[in-house]
Short mmCIF file of C-alpha atoms in Angstrom, two decimals:
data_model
loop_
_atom_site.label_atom_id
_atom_site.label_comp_id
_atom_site.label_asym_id
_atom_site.label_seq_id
_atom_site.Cartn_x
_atom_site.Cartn_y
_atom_site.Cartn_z
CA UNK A 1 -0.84 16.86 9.88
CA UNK A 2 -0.25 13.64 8.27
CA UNK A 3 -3.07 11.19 8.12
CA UNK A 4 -1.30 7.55 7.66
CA UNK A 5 -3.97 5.33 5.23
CA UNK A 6 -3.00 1.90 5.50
CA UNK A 7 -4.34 -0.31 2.43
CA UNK A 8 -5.17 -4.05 3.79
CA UNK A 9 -7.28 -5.24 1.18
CA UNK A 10 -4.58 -7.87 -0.52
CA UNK A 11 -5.60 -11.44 -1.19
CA UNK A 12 -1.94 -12.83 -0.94
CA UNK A 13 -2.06 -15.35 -3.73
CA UNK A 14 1.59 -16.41 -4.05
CA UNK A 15 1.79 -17.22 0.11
CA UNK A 16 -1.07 -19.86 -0.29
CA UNK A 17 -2.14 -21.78 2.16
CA UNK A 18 -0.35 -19.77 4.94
CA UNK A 19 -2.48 -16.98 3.09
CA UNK A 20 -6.11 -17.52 2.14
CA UNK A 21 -9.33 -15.25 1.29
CA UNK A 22 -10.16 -15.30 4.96
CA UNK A 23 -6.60 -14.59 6.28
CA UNK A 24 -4.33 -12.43 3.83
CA UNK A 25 -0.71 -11.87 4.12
CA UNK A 26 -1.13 -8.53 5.61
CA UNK A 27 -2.45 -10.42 9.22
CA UNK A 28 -0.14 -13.03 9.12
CA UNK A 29 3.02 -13.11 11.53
CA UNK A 30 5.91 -13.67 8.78
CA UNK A 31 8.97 -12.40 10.26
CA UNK A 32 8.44 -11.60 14.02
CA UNK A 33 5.57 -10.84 16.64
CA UNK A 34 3.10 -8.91 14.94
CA UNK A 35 1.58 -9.23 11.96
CA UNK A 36 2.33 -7.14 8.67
CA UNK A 37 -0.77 -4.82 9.42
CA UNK A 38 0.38 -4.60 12.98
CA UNK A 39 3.91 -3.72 11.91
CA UNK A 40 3.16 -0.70 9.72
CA UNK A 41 0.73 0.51 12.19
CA UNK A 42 3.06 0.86 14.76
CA UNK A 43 5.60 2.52 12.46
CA UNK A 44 3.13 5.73 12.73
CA UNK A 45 2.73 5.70 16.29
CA UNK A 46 5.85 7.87 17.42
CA UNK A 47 5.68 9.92 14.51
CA UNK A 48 3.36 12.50 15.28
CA UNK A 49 0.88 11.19 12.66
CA UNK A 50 -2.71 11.42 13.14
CA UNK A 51 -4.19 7.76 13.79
CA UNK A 52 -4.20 5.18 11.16
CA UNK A 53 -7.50 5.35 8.32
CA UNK A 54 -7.50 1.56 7.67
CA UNK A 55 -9.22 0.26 4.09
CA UNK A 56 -9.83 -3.26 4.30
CA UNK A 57 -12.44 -5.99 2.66
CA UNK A 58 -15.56 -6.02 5.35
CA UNK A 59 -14.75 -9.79 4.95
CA UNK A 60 -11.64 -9.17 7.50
CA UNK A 61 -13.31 -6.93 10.05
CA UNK A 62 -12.81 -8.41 13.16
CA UNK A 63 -9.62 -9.61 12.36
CA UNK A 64 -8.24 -5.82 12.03
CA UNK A 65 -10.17 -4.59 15.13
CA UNK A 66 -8.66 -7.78 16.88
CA UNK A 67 -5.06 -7.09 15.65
CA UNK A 68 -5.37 -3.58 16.46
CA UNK A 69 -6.74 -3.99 19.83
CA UNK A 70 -3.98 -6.38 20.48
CA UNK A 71 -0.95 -3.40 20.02
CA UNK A 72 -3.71 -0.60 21.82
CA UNK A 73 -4.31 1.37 18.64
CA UNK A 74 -7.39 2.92 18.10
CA UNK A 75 -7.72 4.16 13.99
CA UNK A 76 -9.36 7.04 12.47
CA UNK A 77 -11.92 4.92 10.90
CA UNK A 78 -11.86 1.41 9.15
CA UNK A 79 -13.51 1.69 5.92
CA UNK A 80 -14.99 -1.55 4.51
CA UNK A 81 -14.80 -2.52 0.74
CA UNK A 82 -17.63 -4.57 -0.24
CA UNK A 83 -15.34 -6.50 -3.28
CA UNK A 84 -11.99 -5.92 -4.02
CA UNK A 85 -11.28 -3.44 -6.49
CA UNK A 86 -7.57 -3.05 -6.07
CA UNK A 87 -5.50 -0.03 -5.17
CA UNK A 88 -6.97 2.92 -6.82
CA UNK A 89 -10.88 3.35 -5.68
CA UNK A 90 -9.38 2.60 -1.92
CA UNK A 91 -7.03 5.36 -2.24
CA UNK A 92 -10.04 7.89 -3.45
CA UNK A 93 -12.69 6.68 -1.28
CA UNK A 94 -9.93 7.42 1.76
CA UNK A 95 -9.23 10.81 -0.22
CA UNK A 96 -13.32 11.41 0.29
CA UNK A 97 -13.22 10.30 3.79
CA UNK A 98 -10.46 12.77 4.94
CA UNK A 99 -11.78 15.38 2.57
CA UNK A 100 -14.80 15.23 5.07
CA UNK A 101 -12.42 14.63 8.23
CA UNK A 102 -9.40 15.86 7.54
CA UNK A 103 -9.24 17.85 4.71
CA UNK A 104 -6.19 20.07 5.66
CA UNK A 105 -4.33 16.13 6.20
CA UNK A 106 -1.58 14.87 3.92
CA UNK A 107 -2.31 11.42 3.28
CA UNK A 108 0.58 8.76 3.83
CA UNK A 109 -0.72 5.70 1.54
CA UNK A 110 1.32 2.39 2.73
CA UNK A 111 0.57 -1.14 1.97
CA UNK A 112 0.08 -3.26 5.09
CA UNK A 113 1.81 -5.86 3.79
CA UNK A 114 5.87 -4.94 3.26
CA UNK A 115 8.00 -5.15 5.89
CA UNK A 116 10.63 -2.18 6.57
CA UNK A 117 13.92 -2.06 9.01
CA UNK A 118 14.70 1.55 8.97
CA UNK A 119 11.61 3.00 8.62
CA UNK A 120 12.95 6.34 10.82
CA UNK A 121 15.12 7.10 7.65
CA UNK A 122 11.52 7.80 5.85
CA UNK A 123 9.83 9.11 9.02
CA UNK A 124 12.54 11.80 9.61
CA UNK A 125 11.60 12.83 6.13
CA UNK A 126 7.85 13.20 6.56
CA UNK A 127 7.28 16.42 8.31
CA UNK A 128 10.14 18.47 5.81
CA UNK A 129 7.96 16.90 2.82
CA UNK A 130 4.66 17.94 4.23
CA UNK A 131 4.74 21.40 2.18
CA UNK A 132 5.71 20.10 -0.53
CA UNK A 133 3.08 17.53 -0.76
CA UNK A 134 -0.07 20.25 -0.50
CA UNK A 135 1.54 20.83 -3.98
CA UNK A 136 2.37 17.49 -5.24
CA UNK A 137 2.31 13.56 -5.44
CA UNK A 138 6.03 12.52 -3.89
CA UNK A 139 6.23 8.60 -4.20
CA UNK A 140 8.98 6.57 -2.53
CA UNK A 141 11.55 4.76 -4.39
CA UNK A 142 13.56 2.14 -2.91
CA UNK A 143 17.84 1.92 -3.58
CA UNK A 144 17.40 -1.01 -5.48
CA UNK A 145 20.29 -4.31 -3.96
CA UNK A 146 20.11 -6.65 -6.94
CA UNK A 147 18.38 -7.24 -9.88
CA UNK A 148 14.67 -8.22 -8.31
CA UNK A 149 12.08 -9.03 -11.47
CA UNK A 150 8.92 -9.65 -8.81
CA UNK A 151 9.12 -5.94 -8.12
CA UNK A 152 7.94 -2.53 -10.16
CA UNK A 153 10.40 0.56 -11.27
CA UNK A 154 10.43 3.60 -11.36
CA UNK A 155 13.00 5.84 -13.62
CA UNK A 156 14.80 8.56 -12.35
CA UNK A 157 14.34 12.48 -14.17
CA UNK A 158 15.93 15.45 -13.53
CA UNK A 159 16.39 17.24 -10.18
CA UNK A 160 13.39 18.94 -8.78
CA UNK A 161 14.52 22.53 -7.56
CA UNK A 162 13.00 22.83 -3.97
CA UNK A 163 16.43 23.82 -1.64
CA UNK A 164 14.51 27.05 -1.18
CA UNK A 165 12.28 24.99 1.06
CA UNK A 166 14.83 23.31 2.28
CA UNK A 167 14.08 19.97 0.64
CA UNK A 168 16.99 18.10 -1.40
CA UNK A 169 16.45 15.07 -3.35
CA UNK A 170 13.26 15.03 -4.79
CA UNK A 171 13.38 14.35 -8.63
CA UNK A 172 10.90 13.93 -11.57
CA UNK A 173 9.27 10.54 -12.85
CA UNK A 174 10.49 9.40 -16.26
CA UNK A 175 8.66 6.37 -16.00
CA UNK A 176 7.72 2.94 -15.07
CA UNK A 177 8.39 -0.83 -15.51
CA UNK A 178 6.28 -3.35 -13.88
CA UNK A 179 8.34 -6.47 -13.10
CA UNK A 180 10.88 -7.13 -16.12
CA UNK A 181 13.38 -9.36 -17.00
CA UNK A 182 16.13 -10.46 -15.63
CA UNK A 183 18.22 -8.57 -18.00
CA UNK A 184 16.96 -5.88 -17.60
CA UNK A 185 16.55 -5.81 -13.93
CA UNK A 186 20.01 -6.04 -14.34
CA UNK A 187 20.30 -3.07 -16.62
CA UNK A 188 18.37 -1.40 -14.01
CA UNK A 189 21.02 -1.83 -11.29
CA UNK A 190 23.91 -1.21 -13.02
CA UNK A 191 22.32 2.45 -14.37
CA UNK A 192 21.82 3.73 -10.83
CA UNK A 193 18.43 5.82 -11.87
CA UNK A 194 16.06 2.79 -11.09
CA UNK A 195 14.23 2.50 -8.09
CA UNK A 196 12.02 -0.15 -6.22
CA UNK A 197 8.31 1.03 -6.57
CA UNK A 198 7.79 0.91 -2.46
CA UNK A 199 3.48 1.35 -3.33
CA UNK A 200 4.23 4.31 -0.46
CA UNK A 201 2.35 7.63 -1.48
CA UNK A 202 2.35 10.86 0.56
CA UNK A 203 0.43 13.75 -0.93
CA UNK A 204 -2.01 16.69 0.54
CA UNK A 205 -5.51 15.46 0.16
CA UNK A 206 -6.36 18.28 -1.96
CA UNK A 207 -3.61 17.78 -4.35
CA UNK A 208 -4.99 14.36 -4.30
CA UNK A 209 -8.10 14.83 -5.10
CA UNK A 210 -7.24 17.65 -7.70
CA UNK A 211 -5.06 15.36 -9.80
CA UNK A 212 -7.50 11.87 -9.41
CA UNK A 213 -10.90 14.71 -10.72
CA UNK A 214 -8.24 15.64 -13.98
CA UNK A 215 -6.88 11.98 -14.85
CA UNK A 216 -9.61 9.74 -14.12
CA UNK A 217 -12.84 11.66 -13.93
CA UNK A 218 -15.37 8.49 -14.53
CA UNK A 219 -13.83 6.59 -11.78
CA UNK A 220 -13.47 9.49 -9.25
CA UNK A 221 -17.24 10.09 -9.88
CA UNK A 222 -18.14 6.48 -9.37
CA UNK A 223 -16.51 6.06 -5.87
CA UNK A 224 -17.65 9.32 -4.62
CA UNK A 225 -21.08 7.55 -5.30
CA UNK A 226 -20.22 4.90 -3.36
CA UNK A 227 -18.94 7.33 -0.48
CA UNK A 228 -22.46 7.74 1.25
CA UNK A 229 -20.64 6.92 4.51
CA UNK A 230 -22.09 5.22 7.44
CA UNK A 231 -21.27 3.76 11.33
CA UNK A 232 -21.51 -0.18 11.54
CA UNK A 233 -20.31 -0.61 15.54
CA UNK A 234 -16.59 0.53 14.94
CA UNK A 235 -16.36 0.31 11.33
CA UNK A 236 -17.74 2.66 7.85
CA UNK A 237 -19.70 1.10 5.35
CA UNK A 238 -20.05 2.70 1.94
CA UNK A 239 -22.95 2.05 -0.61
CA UNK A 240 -22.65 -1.57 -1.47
CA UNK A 241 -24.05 -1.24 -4.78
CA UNK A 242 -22.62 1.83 -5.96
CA UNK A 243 -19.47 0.41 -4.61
CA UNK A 244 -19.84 -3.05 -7.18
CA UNK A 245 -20.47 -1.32 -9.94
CA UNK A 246 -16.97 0.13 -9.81
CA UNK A 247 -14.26 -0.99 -12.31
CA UNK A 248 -10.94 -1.63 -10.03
CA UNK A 249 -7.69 -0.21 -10.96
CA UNK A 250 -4.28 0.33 -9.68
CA UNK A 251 -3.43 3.27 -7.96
CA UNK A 252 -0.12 3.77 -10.22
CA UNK A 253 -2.68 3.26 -13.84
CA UNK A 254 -5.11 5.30 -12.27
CA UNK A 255 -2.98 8.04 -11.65
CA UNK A 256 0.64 8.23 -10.68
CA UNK A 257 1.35 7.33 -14.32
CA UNK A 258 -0.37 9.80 -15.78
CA UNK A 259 0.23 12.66 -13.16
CA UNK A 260 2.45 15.69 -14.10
CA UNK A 261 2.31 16.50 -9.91
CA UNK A 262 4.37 13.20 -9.52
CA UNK A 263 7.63 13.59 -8.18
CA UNK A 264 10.06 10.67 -6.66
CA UNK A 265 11.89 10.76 -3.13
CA UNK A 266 15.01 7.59 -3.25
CA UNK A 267 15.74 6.15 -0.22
CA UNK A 268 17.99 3.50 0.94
CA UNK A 269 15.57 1.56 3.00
CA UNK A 270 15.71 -2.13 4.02
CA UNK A 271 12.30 -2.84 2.54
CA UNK A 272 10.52 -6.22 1.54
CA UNK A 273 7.59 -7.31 0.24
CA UNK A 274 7.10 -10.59 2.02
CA UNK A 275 4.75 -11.60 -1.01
CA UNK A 276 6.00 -15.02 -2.29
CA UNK A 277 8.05 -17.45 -0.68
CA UNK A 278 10.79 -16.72 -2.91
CA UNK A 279 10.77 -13.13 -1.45
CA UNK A 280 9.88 -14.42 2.21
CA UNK A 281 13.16 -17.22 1.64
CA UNK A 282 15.30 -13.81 1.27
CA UNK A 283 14.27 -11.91 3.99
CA UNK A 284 14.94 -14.71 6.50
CA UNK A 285 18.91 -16.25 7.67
CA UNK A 286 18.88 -19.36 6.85
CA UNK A 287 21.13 -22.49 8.30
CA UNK A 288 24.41 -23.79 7.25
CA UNK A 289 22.76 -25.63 4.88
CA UNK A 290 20.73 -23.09 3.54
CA UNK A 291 17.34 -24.00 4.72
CA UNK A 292 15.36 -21.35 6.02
CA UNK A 293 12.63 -23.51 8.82
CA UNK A 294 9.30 -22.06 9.94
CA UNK A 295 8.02 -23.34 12.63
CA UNK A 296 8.61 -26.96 13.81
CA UNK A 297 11.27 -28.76 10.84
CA UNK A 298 13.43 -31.44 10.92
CA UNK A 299 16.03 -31.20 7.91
CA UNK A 300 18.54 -34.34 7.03
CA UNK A 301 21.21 -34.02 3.99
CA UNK A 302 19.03 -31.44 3.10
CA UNK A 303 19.78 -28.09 1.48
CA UNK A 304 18.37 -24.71 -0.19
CA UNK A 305 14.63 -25.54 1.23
CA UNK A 306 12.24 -23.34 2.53
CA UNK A 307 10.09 -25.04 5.29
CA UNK A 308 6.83 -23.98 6.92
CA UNK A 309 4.79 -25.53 9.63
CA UNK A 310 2.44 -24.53 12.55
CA UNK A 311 2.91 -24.87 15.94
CA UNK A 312 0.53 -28.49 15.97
CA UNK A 313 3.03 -30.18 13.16
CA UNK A 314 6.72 -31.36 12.53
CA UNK A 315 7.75 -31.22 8.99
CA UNK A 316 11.47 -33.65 8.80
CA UNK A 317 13.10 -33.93 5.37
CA UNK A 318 15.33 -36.17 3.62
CA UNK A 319 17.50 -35.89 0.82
CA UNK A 320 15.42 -32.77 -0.32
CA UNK A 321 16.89 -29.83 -2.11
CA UNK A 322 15.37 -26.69 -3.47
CA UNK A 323 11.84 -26.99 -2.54
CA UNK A 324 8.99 -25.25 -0.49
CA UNK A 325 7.34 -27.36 1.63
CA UNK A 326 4.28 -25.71 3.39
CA UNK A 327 2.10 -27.54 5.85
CA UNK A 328 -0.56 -25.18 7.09
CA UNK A 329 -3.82 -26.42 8.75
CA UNK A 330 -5.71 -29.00 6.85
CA UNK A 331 -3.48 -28.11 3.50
CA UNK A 332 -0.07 -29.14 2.64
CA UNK A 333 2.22 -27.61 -0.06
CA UNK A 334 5.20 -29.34 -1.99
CA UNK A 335 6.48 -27.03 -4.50
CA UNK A 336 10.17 -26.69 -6.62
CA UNK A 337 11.62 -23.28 -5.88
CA UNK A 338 12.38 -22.78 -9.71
CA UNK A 339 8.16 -23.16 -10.29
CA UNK A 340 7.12 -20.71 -8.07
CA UNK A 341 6.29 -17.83 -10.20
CA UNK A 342 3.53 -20.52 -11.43
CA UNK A 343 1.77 -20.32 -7.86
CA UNK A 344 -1.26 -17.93 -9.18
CA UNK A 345 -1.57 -20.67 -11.82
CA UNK A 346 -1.90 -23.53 -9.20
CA UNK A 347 -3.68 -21.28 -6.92
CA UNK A 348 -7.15 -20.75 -9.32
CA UNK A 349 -6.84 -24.76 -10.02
CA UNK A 350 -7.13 -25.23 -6.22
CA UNK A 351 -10.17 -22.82 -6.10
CA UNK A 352 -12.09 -24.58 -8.64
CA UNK A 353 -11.55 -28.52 -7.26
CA UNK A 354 -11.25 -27.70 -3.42
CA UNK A 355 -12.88 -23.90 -3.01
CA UNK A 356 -12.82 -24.47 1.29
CA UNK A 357 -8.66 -24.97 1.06
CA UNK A 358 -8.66 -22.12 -0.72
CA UNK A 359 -10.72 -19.53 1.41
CA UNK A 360 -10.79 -20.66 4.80
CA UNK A 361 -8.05 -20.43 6.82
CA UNK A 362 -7.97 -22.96 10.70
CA UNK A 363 -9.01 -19.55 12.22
CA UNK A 364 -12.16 -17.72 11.97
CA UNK A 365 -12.65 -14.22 13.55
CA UNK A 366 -15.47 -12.92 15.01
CA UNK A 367 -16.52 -9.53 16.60
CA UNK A 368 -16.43 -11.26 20.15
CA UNK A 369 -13.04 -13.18 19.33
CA UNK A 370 -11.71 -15.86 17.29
CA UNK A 371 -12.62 -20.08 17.01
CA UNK A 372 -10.52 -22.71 14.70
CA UNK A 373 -11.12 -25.92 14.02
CA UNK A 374 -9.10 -28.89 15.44
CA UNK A 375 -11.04 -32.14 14.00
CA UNK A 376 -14.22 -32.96 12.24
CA UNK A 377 -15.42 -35.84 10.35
CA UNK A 378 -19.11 -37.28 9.58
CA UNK A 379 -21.50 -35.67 12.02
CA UNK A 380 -18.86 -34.26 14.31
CA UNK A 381 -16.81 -31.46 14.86
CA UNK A 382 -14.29 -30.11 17.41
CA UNK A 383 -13.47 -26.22 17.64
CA UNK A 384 -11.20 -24.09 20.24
CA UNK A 385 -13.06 -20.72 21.08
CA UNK A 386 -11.39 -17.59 22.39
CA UNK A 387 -13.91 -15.41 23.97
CA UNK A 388 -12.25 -11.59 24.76
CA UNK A 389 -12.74 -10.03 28.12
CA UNK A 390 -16.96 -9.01 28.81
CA UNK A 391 -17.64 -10.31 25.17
CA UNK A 392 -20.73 -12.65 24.88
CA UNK A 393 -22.09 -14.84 21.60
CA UNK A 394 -25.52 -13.78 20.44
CA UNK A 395 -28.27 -15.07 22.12
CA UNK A 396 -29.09 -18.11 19.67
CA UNK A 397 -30.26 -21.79 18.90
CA UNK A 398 -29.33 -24.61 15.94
CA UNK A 399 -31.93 -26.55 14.17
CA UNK A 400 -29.21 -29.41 13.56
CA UNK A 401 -26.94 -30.00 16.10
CA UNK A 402 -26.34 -30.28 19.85
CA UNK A 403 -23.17 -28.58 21.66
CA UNK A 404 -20.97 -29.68 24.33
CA UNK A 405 -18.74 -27.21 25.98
CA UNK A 406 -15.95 -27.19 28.29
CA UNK A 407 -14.57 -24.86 29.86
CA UNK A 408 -10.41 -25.01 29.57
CA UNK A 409 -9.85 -21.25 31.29
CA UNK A 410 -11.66 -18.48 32.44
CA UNK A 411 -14.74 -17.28 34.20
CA UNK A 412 -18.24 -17.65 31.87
CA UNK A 413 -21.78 -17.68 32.20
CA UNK A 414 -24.02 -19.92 30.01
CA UNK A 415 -27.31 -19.24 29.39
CA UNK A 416 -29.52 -22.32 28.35
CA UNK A 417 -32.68 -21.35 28.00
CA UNK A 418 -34.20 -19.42 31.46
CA UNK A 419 -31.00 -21.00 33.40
CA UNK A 420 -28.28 -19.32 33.87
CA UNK A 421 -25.13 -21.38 34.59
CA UNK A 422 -21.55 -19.94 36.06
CA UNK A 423 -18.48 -22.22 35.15
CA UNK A 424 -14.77 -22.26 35.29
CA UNK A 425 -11.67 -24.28 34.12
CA UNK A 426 -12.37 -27.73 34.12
CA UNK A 427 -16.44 -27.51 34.15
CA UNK A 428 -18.80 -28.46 31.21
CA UNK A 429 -22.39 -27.92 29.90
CA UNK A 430 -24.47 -29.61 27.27
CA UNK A 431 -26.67 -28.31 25.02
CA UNK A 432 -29.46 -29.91 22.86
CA UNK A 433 -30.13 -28.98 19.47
CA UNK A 434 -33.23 -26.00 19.56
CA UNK A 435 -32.29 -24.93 22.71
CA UNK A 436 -31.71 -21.09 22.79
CA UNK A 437 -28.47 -20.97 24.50
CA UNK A 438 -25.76 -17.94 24.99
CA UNK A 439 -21.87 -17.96 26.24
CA UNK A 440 -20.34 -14.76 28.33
CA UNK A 441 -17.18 -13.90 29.59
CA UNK A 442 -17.33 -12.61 32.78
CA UNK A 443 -13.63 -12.97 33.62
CA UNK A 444 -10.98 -10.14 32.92
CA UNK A 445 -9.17 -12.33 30.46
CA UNK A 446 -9.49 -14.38 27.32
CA UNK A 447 -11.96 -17.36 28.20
CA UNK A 448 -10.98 -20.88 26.38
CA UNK A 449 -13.61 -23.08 25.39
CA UNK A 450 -13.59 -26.28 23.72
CA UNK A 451 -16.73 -27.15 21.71
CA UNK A 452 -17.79 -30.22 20.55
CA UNK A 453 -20.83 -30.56 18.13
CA UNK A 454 -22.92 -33.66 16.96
CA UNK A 455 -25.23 -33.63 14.23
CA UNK A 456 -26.77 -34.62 10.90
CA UNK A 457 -25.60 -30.93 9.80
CA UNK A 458 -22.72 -28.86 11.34
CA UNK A 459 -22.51 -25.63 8.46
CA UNK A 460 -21.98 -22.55 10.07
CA UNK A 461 -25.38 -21.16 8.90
CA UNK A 462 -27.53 -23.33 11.10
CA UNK A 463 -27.79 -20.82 13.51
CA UNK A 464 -30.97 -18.68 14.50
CA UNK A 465 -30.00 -15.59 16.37
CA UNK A 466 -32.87 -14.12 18.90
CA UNK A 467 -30.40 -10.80 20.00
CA UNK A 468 -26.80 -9.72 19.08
CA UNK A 469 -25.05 -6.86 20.51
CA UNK A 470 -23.57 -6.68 16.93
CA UNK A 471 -26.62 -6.69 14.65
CA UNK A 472 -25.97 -9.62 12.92
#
């Protein structure tokens, strides 16, 4: 059995402001219908695999219950980090989960966030490579296509002697390099014995667990701490202050470089990590002119640009060459493609002068859907609400501000204090501020509601909730 643990806890730095703290790259829609998470998902679900243990931050909840619900998959579990503390603890605390689960489970680690267009040459693989990983770590290497310095190594050893089991080529580690130079990314390619570090892990949970205890003891006994597992509607908390007391880590300094048990499977797959918009500009075909257009772009005597725009904006150029231009929400990005390995760098400077642009992306998800904000200004603000099918707000009033709604589609029920009111597309309700009020779907699809609020204070935390069917 092979237990797929997908590892959605990225912050997406270098795609900012498509990406921000409360919408990572991994939900984001970069190169088709679904998102990243929803793409490597779905690459599991024909595979025979066991379904999907998901490690995310518990700030992005909804939005993977939402995204999964949206392709009908239903995971193992999704395990909530209270703080990021990179690759390494969420690999063990998923090793302690299926230990408990699943213990007779390989475990498939894959980022959520790469994009792959022959997966099935990987897949096929999985099931031959099962017995070899009760024994062993086997990471994937990717057949490097040019000389790439945003992406990690790994070196080529000898042949590892397995035909017996009828397993070819599997080899030893030599080593690693973490992004070099150009030169030497160069080197790289023309050796033959260099592969992409893919991030993509299979290995028997006990194995796992074996080689994590013998290379990194402290750590190991730090997140089993935190492991006191526990049900939070469909999600599993872990002890929150066990949990920050942790020291992060990579899951390849943690362990893979270190392990003896490590051995490396090549393939030639057509994989990308769609994690700066130098990468995301190579993925994508591009024009005659060489601009690659997002979205809604007009491009005149124009050439080697990489445009991005949502659906409510057109972006038109003139005379521009070799940029990024980015217009996302309330944030707009101009950036020369030759600076972008600077974007961390502007990235923190945005934090500290303008934190909101930073962290909040126009849409904010919820466990009963998803709202984003079209227009505010002083004392006024304007959102879109999606309600899902028989989902209902809490039961709730604001000290601050009154609330008009109106009803664009779909069947609800308001509750405004002991009156009940039924409306449809086209109807309206107002609400005064301290009135306990409540909104319900009662249709069998997505109801749209357009809110307007008035008020000497609109922050989302003047709210007092009376009942919630999810304990907030």
């Amino acid at each position: 059995m092979i237990l797929p643990v997908l590892l959605a806890g990225g912050g997406g730095t270098r795609l900012w402001p498509l990406s921000r703290q409360d919408r990572p790259k991994q939900f984001l829609r970069l190169n088709g219908e679904h998102s990243l998470l929803q793409q490597t998902a779905l690459r599991f679900r024909q595979q025979g695999c066991l379904a999907p243990l998901v490690i995310c931050s518990a700030d992005h909840r909804f939005m993977v219950a939402q995204q999964l619900l949206e392709i009908d998959m239903r995971a193992s579990a999704i395990i909530l980090e209270p703080a990021g503390k990179n690759t390494a603890p969420a690999a063990a605390l998923a090793a302690l989960w299926a230990q408990q689960h699943q213990p007779d489970a390989s475990l498939f680690f894959a980022p959520a966030d790469h994009a792959i267009a022959n997966f099935e040459l990987l897949s096929d693989k999985l099931s031959e490579l099962d017995a070899i990983a009760r024994q062993h770590l086997i990471l994937f290497g990717i057949t490097p296509t040019e000389p790439q310095t945003g992406f990690g190594y790994i070196q080529q050893g000898s042949s590892y002697g397995c035909a017996e089991q009828g397993v070819e080529g599997l080899f030893k580690v030599v080593g690693f390099t973490e992004k070099p130079d150009r030169a030497t990314a160069e080197y790289y390619l023309e050796q033959g014995q260099y592969y992409w570090n893919s991030g993509m892990l299979l290995a028997g949970c006990g194995v796992f667990i074996e080689q994590f205890q013998k290379h990194r003891p402290m750590l190991w006994a730090h997140v089993r701490s935190a492991a006191k597992f526990s049900n939070d509607l469909d999600f599993t908390r872990v002890d929150e202050s066990a949990w920050q007391q942790l020291e992060g880590d990579s899951l390849d300094y943690a362990l893979l470089e270190r392990s003896e048990q490590l051995l490396l499977c090549p393939l030639p797959l057509q994989w990308f990590d769609l994690g700066s918009f130098a990468q995301l500009y190579q993925y994508h075909s591009r024009d005659q002119d060489e601009n690659l257009v997002l979205g809604s772009a007009v491009c005149a005597y124009s050439q080697g640009n990489l445009i991005a725009a949502d659906e409510q904006h057109l972006v038109a150029t003139l005379g521009i060459k070799d940029t990024v231009i980015v217009h996302s929400g309330d944030t707009i990005l101009v950036a020369a493609k030759d600076h972008l390995d600077k974007m961390p760098k502007l990235v923190a400077k945005v934090a500290a002068e303008h934190p909101q642009q930073r962290r909040y992306h126009r849409q904010t998800f919820r466990p009963w859907g998803h709202y984003e904000v079209l227009n505010e200004g002083a004392q006024y603000k304007v959102k879109r609400i999606v309600l899902q099918t028989q989902a209902r707000l809490s039961l709730q009033a604001h000290q601050h501000r009154s609330e008009h709604w109106v009803v664009v589609s779909g069947e609800v029920l308001v509750q405004v204090e002991q009156q009940v009111h039924r409306l449809s597309g086209g109807q309206s309700i107002y609400i005064q501020a301290q009135q306990r009020h409540r909104l319900t779907n009662v249709g069998n699809k997505a109801a749209i509601i357009i809110e307007v609020q008035s008020g000497d204070y609109l922050g989302e935390d003047d709210i007092i909730r009376f009942d919630d069917d999810y304990g907030r």
